[in-house]
Amino acid sequence: MTGHMDQRKVSIRDVARVAGVSHQTVSRVINGNPRVTGDTRERVNRAIAELGFRPSRVATALAGGQVKAVTVLVSDTTLYGYGAALQGIEAAAREAGYSVGVCALASVVPEMLATTVARAGDPSAGALLVIAWDQVGIQALHAVPPGVAAVALAEASAAPLDPRCPMIRLDDGAAAAHATRYLLELGHRTVHHVAIPSSSGRSDRIHGWQQALADAGVAAPEPVQAAWTPRSGYEAGRALAADADVTAVLCGNDDLALGVMRALHEAGRRVPGDVSVVGFDDVPQAAYYTPALTTVHQDFAGLGRDGFALLHEVLAPAAPRRPPTARKPELIVRESSGPPKRP
């Protein structure tokens, strides 16, 4: 029978025939109706597995059942923090019996962004979880249609758009301030900053760096605006390497720090002997750079899990609530930082 079914699309009635139940009972099992007995539920699930049946989200939505699916809106899945957050979302969703789809927005034409978000927020696609750590993510969050269940991962300074869209906030401003104070306490007279793009004109990491310098009575140098990549860090690092007064650099992410260290090496400036370099995010390879990179650890996977848990509370208010799991940002001191060279 299975071989015969493989030649055409398996329907809910095929599952019902193999399980010996009505197609309405199969629909109840798919939608998690508690009135189905354990033995019947087991027979239906066994038939679904045997036939390779995949329920239609559209049919489920039209039938009034809950679509146990989440679509993640994200600007770029290749960036470490975004990818790690996706892993956390997917793991938490799988535990709760939800499927996860990803809508990558990096290649979406700006004029089409609202249409793309609206399509992703269609009832047949389930709820939305928006990673809004950059301008594209914030724009996508603003484009979420009214009435669509949505949760955002956002910077701490991001203004709430609406009470209907709760947020898990990433407080990396405090972490940037802590890293800056660490460098000042080592004896550096000031700390330069190579900045990543932010979700608004006010970057939390820049603000934290500036605040720590102001608290210490130190005038903040002009931040060097960069992109996300090692190449961008390398270009910024070449300019910093040419300034003999630069002895400490806080980078907006670890990729930028890698590029800065390469530029300093080419200019004959040792890390950390001449210049201390601190990164941000603690990518898995940071411990294996030469020198190993001092950086701020960010629990992106934990933030992803917490984001889905919050969305699950919106979708299933009666479900047991889970406490937040994400660790707070933590400075990991390795080899790339140290006291400034004595005159």
GROMACS .gro file of C-alpha atoms in nm:
model
  343
    1MET     CA    1   0.000   0.000   0.000
    2THR     CA    2   0.280   0.240   0.086
    3GLY     CA    3   0.437   0.196  -0.255
    4HIS     CA    4   0.105   0.275  -0.419
    5MET     CA    5   0.062   0.587  -0.205
    6ASP     CA    6   0.408   0.713  -0.302
    7GLN     CA    7   0.285   0.756  -0.660
    8ARG     CA    8   0.042   1.033  -0.561
    9LYS     CA    9  -0.002   1.288  -0.289
   10VAL     CA   10  -0.116   1.127   0.035
   11SER     CA   11  -0.438   1.277   0.170
   12ILE     CA   12  -0.596   1.289   0.513
   13ARG     CA   13  -0.851   1.031   0.393
   14ASP     CA   14  -0.568   0.789   0.309
   15VAL     CA   15  -0.442   0.823   0.665
   16ALA     CA   16  -0.793   0.768   0.799
   17ARG     CA   17  -0.837   0.449   0.591
   18VAL     CA   18  -0.504   0.301   0.709
   19ALA     CA   19  -0.572   0.393   1.073
   20GLY     CA   20  -0.931   0.268   1.059
   21VAL     CA   21  -1.083   0.598   1.173
   22SER     CA   22  -1.275   0.888   1.022
   23HIS     CA   23  -1.093   1.173   0.852
   24GLN     CA   24  -1.240   1.403   1.118
   25THR     CA   25  -1.053   1.201   1.383
   26VAL     CA   26  -0.729   1.238   1.189
   27SER     CA   27  -0.788   1.614   1.177
   28ARG     CA   28  -0.839   1.620   1.554
   29VAL     CA   29  -0.512   1.435   1.611
   30ILE     CA   30  -0.323   1.674   1.382
   31ASN     CA   31  -0.470   1.975   1.564
   32GLY     CA   32  -0.390   1.836   1.909
   33ASN     CA   33  -0.750   1.789   2.020
   34PRO     CA   34  -0.736   1.633   2.370
   35ARG     CA   35  -1.061   1.438   2.321
   36VAL     CA   36  -0.890   1.172   2.109
   37THR     CA   37  -0.797   0.864   2.313
   38GLY     CA   38  -0.436   0.752   2.344
   39ASP     CA   39  -0.482   0.429   2.143
   40THR     CA   40  -0.657   0.608   1.857
   41ARG     CA   41  -0.398   0.884   1.857
   42GLU     CA   42  -0.121   0.626   1.838
   43ARG     CA   43  -0.283   0.448   1.542
   44VAL     CA   44  -0.325   0.776   1.355
   45ASN     CA   45   0.032   0.887   1.421
   46ARG     CA   46   0.159   0.546   1.309
   47ALA     CA   47  -0.038   0.576   0.984
   48ILE     CA   48   0.094   0.929   0.929
   49ALA     CA   49   0.452   0.804   0.968
   50GLU     CA   50   0.393   0.498   0.746
   51LEU     CA   51   0.244   0.702   0.462
   52GLY     CA   52   0.473   1.002   0.499
   53PHE     CA   53   0.172   1.230   0.528
   54ARG     CA   54   0.246   1.603   0.571
   55PRO     CA   55  -0.052   1.811   0.692
   56SER     CA   56  -0.133   2.118   0.486
   57ARG     CA   57  -0.098   2.439   0.687
   58VAL     CA   58  -0.360   2.601   0.469
   59ALA     CA   59  -0.608   2.320   0.526
   60THR     CA   60  -0.543   2.330   0.899
   61ALA     CA   61  -0.601   2.706   0.910
   62LEU     CA   62  -0.922   2.676   0.709
   63ALA     CA   63  -1.044   2.402   0.941
   64GLY     CA   64  -1.001   2.633   1.237
   65GLY     CA   65  -0.717   2.432   1.388
   66GLN     CA   66  -0.404   2.582   1.537
   67VAL     CA   67  -0.119   2.607   1.288
   68LYS     CA   68   0.177   2.500   1.499
   69ALA     CA   69   0.434   2.685   1.293
   70VAL     CA   70   0.657   2.990   1.330
   71THR     CA   71   0.819   3.197   1.056
   72VAL     CA   72   1.140   3.379   1.153
   73LEU     CA   73   1.206   3.710   0.976
   74VAL     CA   74   1.581   3.776   0.968
   75SER     CA   75   1.799   4.003   0.758
   76ASP     CA   76   2.102   3.776   0.721
   77THR     CA   77   2.137   3.414   0.833
   78THR     CA   78   2.515   3.411   0.771
   79LEU     CA   79   2.595   3.640   1.067
   80TYR     CA   80   2.694   3.449   1.380
   81GLY     CA   81   2.449   3.604   1.627
   82TYR     CA   82   2.155   3.566   1.391
   83GLY     CA   83   2.240   3.205   1.307
   84ALA     CA   84   2.287   3.112   1.674
   85ALA     CA   85   1.955   3.275   1.765
   86LEU     CA   86   1.788   3.073   1.488
   87GLN     CA   87   1.932   2.754   1.637
   88GLY     CA   88   1.784   2.843   1.975
   89ILE     CA   89   1.445   2.924   1.821
   90GLU     CA   90   1.439   2.600   1.626
   91ALA     CA   91   1.536   2.386   1.927
   92ALA     CA   92   1.271   2.541   2.152
   93ALA     CA   93   1.005   2.521   1.880
   94ARG     CA   94   1.081   2.154   1.812
   95GLU     CA   95   1.040   2.072   2.183
   96ALA     CA   96   0.698   2.238   2.175
   97GLY     CA   97   0.591   2.057   1.859
   98TYR     CA   98   0.617   2.359   1.626
   99SER     CA   99   0.777   2.375   1.284
  100VAL     CA  100   1.001   2.668   1.189
  101GLY     CA  101   1.033   2.848   0.858
  102VAL     CA  102   1.286   3.119   0.776
  103CYS     CA  103   1.227   3.427   0.563
  104ALA     CA  104   1.566   3.585   0.482
  105LEU     CA  105   1.525   3.955   0.405
  106ALA     CA  106   1.877   4.046   0.289
  107SER     CA  107   1.787   4.020  -0.079
  108VAL     CA  108   1.436   4.167  -0.055
  109VAL     CA  109   1.387   4.492  -0.247
  110PRO     CA  110   1.288   4.763   0.007
  111GLU     CA  111   0.968   4.839  -0.185
  112MET     CA  112   0.869   4.472  -0.151
  113LEU     CA  113   0.947   4.435   0.218
  114ALA     CA  114   0.592   4.498   0.340
  115THR     CA  115   0.452   4.250   0.087
  116THR     CA  116   0.707   3.988   0.188
  117VAL     CA  117   0.630   4.032   0.559
  118ALA     CA  118   0.255   4.021   0.495
  119ARG     CA  119   0.294   3.696   0.301
  120ALA     CA  120   0.504   3.548   0.582
  121GLY     CA  121   0.235   3.655   0.831
  122ASP     CA  122  -0.045   3.479   0.646
  123PRO     CA  123  -0.257   3.268   0.886
  124SER     CA  124  -0.151   2.952   0.702
  125ALA     CA  125   0.214   3.022   0.792
  126GLY     CA  126   0.160   3.058   1.167
  127ALA     CA  127   0.312   3.326   1.389
  128LEU     CA  128   0.613   3.553   1.333
  129LEU     CA  129   0.936   3.593   1.526
  130VAL     CA  130   1.138   3.893   1.406
  131ILE     CA  131   1.513   3.927   1.468
  132ALA     CA  132   1.525   4.307   1.477
  133TRP     CA  133   1.890   4.379   1.556
  134ASP     CA  134   1.941   4.594   1.245
  135GLN     CA  135   1.750   4.843   1.033
  136VAL     CA  136   1.604   4.579   0.802
  137GLY     CA  137   1.474   4.385   1.102
  138ILE     CA  138   1.316   4.697   1.254
  139GLN     CA  139   1.151   4.780   0.920
  140ALA     CA  140   1.017   4.425   0.901
  141LEU     CA  141   0.879   4.460   1.253
  142HIS     CA  142   0.695   4.778   1.155
  143ALA     CA  143   0.549   4.594   0.855
  144VAL     CA  144   0.392   4.309   1.055
  145PRO     CA  145   0.017   4.322   0.973
  146PRO     CA  146  -0.227   4.395   1.258
  147GLY     CA  147  -0.369   4.085   1.419
  148VAL     CA  148  -0.066   3.865   1.344
  149ALA     CA  149   0.093   3.707   1.651
  150ALA     CA  150   0.453   3.830   1.662
  151VAL     CA  151   0.749   3.860   1.900
  152ALA     CA  152   1.078   4.042   1.837
  153LEU     CA  153   1.439   4.003   1.944
  154ALA     CA  154   1.555   4.366   1.966
  155GLU     CA  155   1.818   4.598   2.111
  156ALA     CA  156   1.749   4.725   2.462
  157SER     CA  157   1.694   5.079   2.332
  158ALA     CA  158   1.439   4.975   2.070
  159ALA     CA  159   1.106   5.145   2.141
  160PRO     CA  160   0.810   4.907   2.177
  161LEU     CA  161   0.597   4.930   1.865
  162ASP     CA  162   0.279   4.806   2.025
  163PRO     CA  163   0.175   4.615   2.337
  164ARG     CA  164   0.067   4.335   2.102
  165CYS     CA  165   0.429   4.276   2.000
  166PRO     CA  166   0.639   4.186   2.305
  167MET     CA  167   1.019   4.189   2.282
  168ILE     CA  168   1.318   4.002   2.417
  169ARG     CA  169   1.577   4.274   2.461
  170LEU     CA  170   1.953   4.241   2.409
  171ASP     CA  171   2.125   4.472   2.659
  172ASP     CA  172   2.468   4.493   2.501
  173GLY     CA  173   2.510   4.860   2.598
  174ALA     CA  174   2.596   4.756   2.953
  175ALA     CA  175   2.834   4.492   2.818
  176ALA     CA  176   3.013   4.750   2.599
  177ALA     CA  177   3.049   4.978   2.901
  178HIS     CA  178   3.197   4.693   3.105
  179ALA     CA  179   3.450   4.607   2.833
  180THR     CA  180   3.549   4.975   2.805
  181ARG     CA  181   3.599   5.006   3.182
  182TYR     CA  182   3.812   4.692   3.175
  183LEU     CA  183   4.048   4.848   2.921
  184LEU     CA  184   4.064   5.176   3.112
  185GLU     CA  185   4.142   4.988   3.434
  186LEU     CA  186   4.435   4.821   3.257
  187GLY     CA  187   4.582   5.171   3.222
  188HIS     CA  188   4.481   5.277   2.870
  189ARG     CA  189   4.417   5.652   2.850
  190THR     CA  190   4.125   5.604   2.613
  191VAL     CA  191   3.951   5.335   2.407
  192HIS     CA  192   3.872   5.360   2.036
  193HIS     CA  193   3.565   5.191   1.891
  194VAL     CA  194   3.499   5.021   1.556
  195ALA     CA  195   3.119   5.007   1.530
  196ILE     CA  196   2.878   4.770   1.358
  197PRO     CA  197   2.555   4.897   1.197
  198SER     CA  198   2.267   4.938   1.444
  199SER     CA  199   1.890   4.907   1.427
  200SER     CA  200   1.855   5.284   1.474
  201GLY     CA  201   2.069   5.595   1.483
  202ARG     CA  202   2.149   5.520   1.847
  203SER     CA  203   2.368   5.208   1.877
  204ASP     CA  204   2.354   5.052   2.223
  205ARG     CA  205   2.716   4.939   2.197
  206ILE     CA  206   2.834   5.287   2.100
  207HIS     CA  207   2.628   5.440   2.381
  208GLY     CA  208   2.771   5.200   2.640
  209TRP     CA  209   3.127   5.270   2.524
  210GLN     CA  210   3.070   5.647   2.531
  211GLN     CA  211   2.906   5.633   2.874
  212ALA     CA  212   3.196   5.442   3.028
  213LEU     CA  213   3.445   5.696   2.889
  214ALA     CA  214   3.233   5.987   3.014
  215ASP     CA  215   3.209   5.832   3.361
  216ALA     CA  216   3.589   5.812   3.366
  217GLY     CA  217   3.623   6.174   3.255
  218VAL     CA  218   3.766   6.076   2.917
  219ALA     CA  219   3.661   6.240   2.591
  220ALA     CA  220   3.537   5.977   2.348
  221PRO     CA  221   3.721   5.955   2.014
  222GLU     CA  222   3.506   5.957   1.704
  223PRO     CA  223   3.374   5.601   1.650
  224VAL     CA  224   3.481   5.432   1.328
  225GLN     CA  225   3.167   5.318   1.147
  226ALA     CA  226   3.211   4.981   0.979
  227ALA     CA  227   3.005   4.695   0.838
  228TRP     CA  228   2.994   4.341   0.980
  229THR     CA  229   3.287   4.178   0.801
  230PRO     CA  230   3.658   4.116   0.869
  231ARG     CA  231   3.735   4.316   0.556
  232SER     CA  232   3.554   4.617   0.701
  233GLY     CA  233   3.750   4.575   1.025
  234TYR     CA  234   4.072   4.552   0.830
  235GLU     CA  235   4.004   4.884   0.654
  236ALA     CA  236   3.921   5.050   0.987
  237GLY     CA  237   4.227   4.892   1.147
  238ARG     CA  238   4.465   5.037   0.886
  239ALA     CA  239   4.362   5.390   0.985
  240LEU     CA  240   4.387   5.310   1.357
  241ALA     CA  241   4.727   5.144   1.314
  242ALA     CA  242   4.866   5.464   1.166
  243ASP     CA  243   4.784   5.656   1.485
  244ALA     CA  244   5.050   5.600   1.750
  245ASP     CA  245   4.814   5.722   2.023
  246VAL     CA  246   4.580   5.427   1.969
  247THR     CA  247   4.650   5.165   2.237
  248ALA     CA  248   4.307   5.004   2.288
  249VAL     CA  249   4.026   4.919   2.046
  250LEU     CA  250   3.679   4.785   2.125
  251CYS     CA  251   3.522   4.626   1.817
  252GLY     CA  252   3.150   4.588   1.751
  253ASN     CA  253   3.187   4.218   1.672
  254ASP     CA  254   3.457   3.952   1.653
  255ASP     CA  255   3.482   3.962   1.273
  256LEU     CA  256   3.576   4.329   1.292
  257ALA     CA  257   3.831   4.248   1.563
  258LEU     CA  258   3.991   3.986   1.338
  259GLY     CA  259   4.029   4.242   1.059
  260VAL     CA  260   4.167   4.506   1.297
  261MET     CA  261   4.428   4.264   1.433
  262ARG     CA  262   4.538   4.178   1.080
  263ALA     CA  263   4.582   4.547   0.994
  264LEU     CA  264   4.781   4.606   1.314
  265HIS     CA  265   5.004   4.307   1.235
  266GLU     CA  266   5.078   4.439   0.886
  267ALA     CA  267   5.167   4.779   1.036
  268GLY     CA  268   5.413   4.618   1.276
  269ARG     CA  269   5.203   4.688   1.585
  270ARG     CA  270   5.182   4.396   1.827
  271VAL     CA  271   4.863   4.275   1.994
  272PRO     CA  272   4.847   4.321   2.289
  273GLY     CA  273   5.200   4.461   2.334
  274ASP     CA  274   5.125   4.781   2.143
  275VAL     CA  275   4.747   4.772   2.104
  276SER     CA  276   4.482   4.580   2.300
  277VAL     CA  277   4.187   4.454   2.096
  278VAL     CA  278   3.852   4.343   2.240
  279GLY     CA  279   3.574   4.192   2.032
  280PHE     CA  280   3.205   4.130   2.081
  281ASP     CA  281   2.987   3.814   2.057
  282ASP     CA  282   3.245   3.539   2.134
  283VAL     CA  283   3.220   3.340   1.812
  284PRO     CA  284   3.338   2.978   1.852
  285GLN     CA  285   3.670   3.047   1.676
  286ALA     CA  286   3.756   3.351   1.895
  287ALA     CA  287   3.944   3.131   2.142
  288TYR     CA  288   4.164   3.003   1.858
  289TYR     CA  289   4.276   3.331   1.700
  290THR     CA  290   4.642   3.421   1.741
  291PRO     CA  291   4.638   3.582   1.990
  292ALA     CA  292   4.318   3.439   2.140
  293LEU     CA  293   4.056   3.713   2.140
  294THR     CA  294   3.927   3.888   2.450
  295THR     CA  295   3.558   3.938   2.378
  296VAL     CA  296   3.207   3.980   2.518
  297HIS     CA  297   3.018   3.651   2.525
  298GLN     CA  298   2.657   3.680   2.406
  299ASP     CA  299   2.414   3.391   2.459
  300PHE     CA  300   2.234   3.424   2.127
  301ALA     CA  301   2.095   3.070   2.135
  302GLY     CA  302   1.946   3.143   2.479
  303LEU     CA  303   1.790   3.462   2.345
  304GLY     CA  304   1.636   3.259   2.062
  305ARG     CA  305   1.493   3.007   2.307
  306ASP     CA  306   1.352   3.287   2.521
  307GLY     CA  307   1.203   3.453   2.213
  308PHE     CA  308   1.015   3.139   2.118
  309ALA     CA  309   0.904   3.083   2.479
  310LEU     CA  310   0.753   3.433   2.481
  311LEU     CA  311   0.580   3.369   2.149
  312HIS     CA  312   0.450   3.036   2.281
  313GLU     CA  313   0.292   3.223   2.573
  314VAL     CA  314   0.110   3.441   2.319
  315LEU     CA  315  -0.005   3.142   2.111
  316ALA     CA  316  -0.085   2.904   2.397
  317PRO     CA  317  -0.157   3.105   2.714
  318ALA     CA  318  -0.250   2.788   2.905
  319ALA     CA  319   0.086   2.620   2.836
  320PRO     CA  320   0.335   2.602   3.127
  321ARG     CA  321   0.564   2.906   3.129
  322ARG     CA  322   0.938   2.858   3.121
  323PRO     CA  323   1.178   3.093   3.302
  324PRO     CA  324   1.429   3.284   3.083
  325THR     CA  325   1.736   3.078   2.997
  326ALA     CA  326   1.968   3.331   2.828
  327ARG     CA  327   2.289   3.414   3.014
  328LYS     CA  328   2.376   3.779   3.063
  329PRO     CA  329   2.664   3.915   2.848
  330GLU     CA  330   3.001   3.828   3.000
  331LEU     CA  331   3.352   3.958   2.928
  332ILE     CA  332   3.585   3.669   2.841
  333VAL     CA  333   3.946   3.777   2.896
  334ARG     CA  334   4.200   3.603   2.674
  335GLU     CA  335   4.531   3.703   2.514
  336SER     CA  336   4.449   4.003   2.294
  337SER     CA  337   4.427   4.256   2.578
  338GLY     CA  338   4.674   4.381   2.837
  339PRO     CA  339   4.824   4.694   2.994
  340PRO     CA  340   4.957   4.964   2.760
  341LYS     CA  341   5.326   4.969   2.680
  342ARG     CA  342   5.521   5.194   2.913
  343PRO     CA  343   5.686   5.499   2.752
   0.00000   0.00000   0.00000
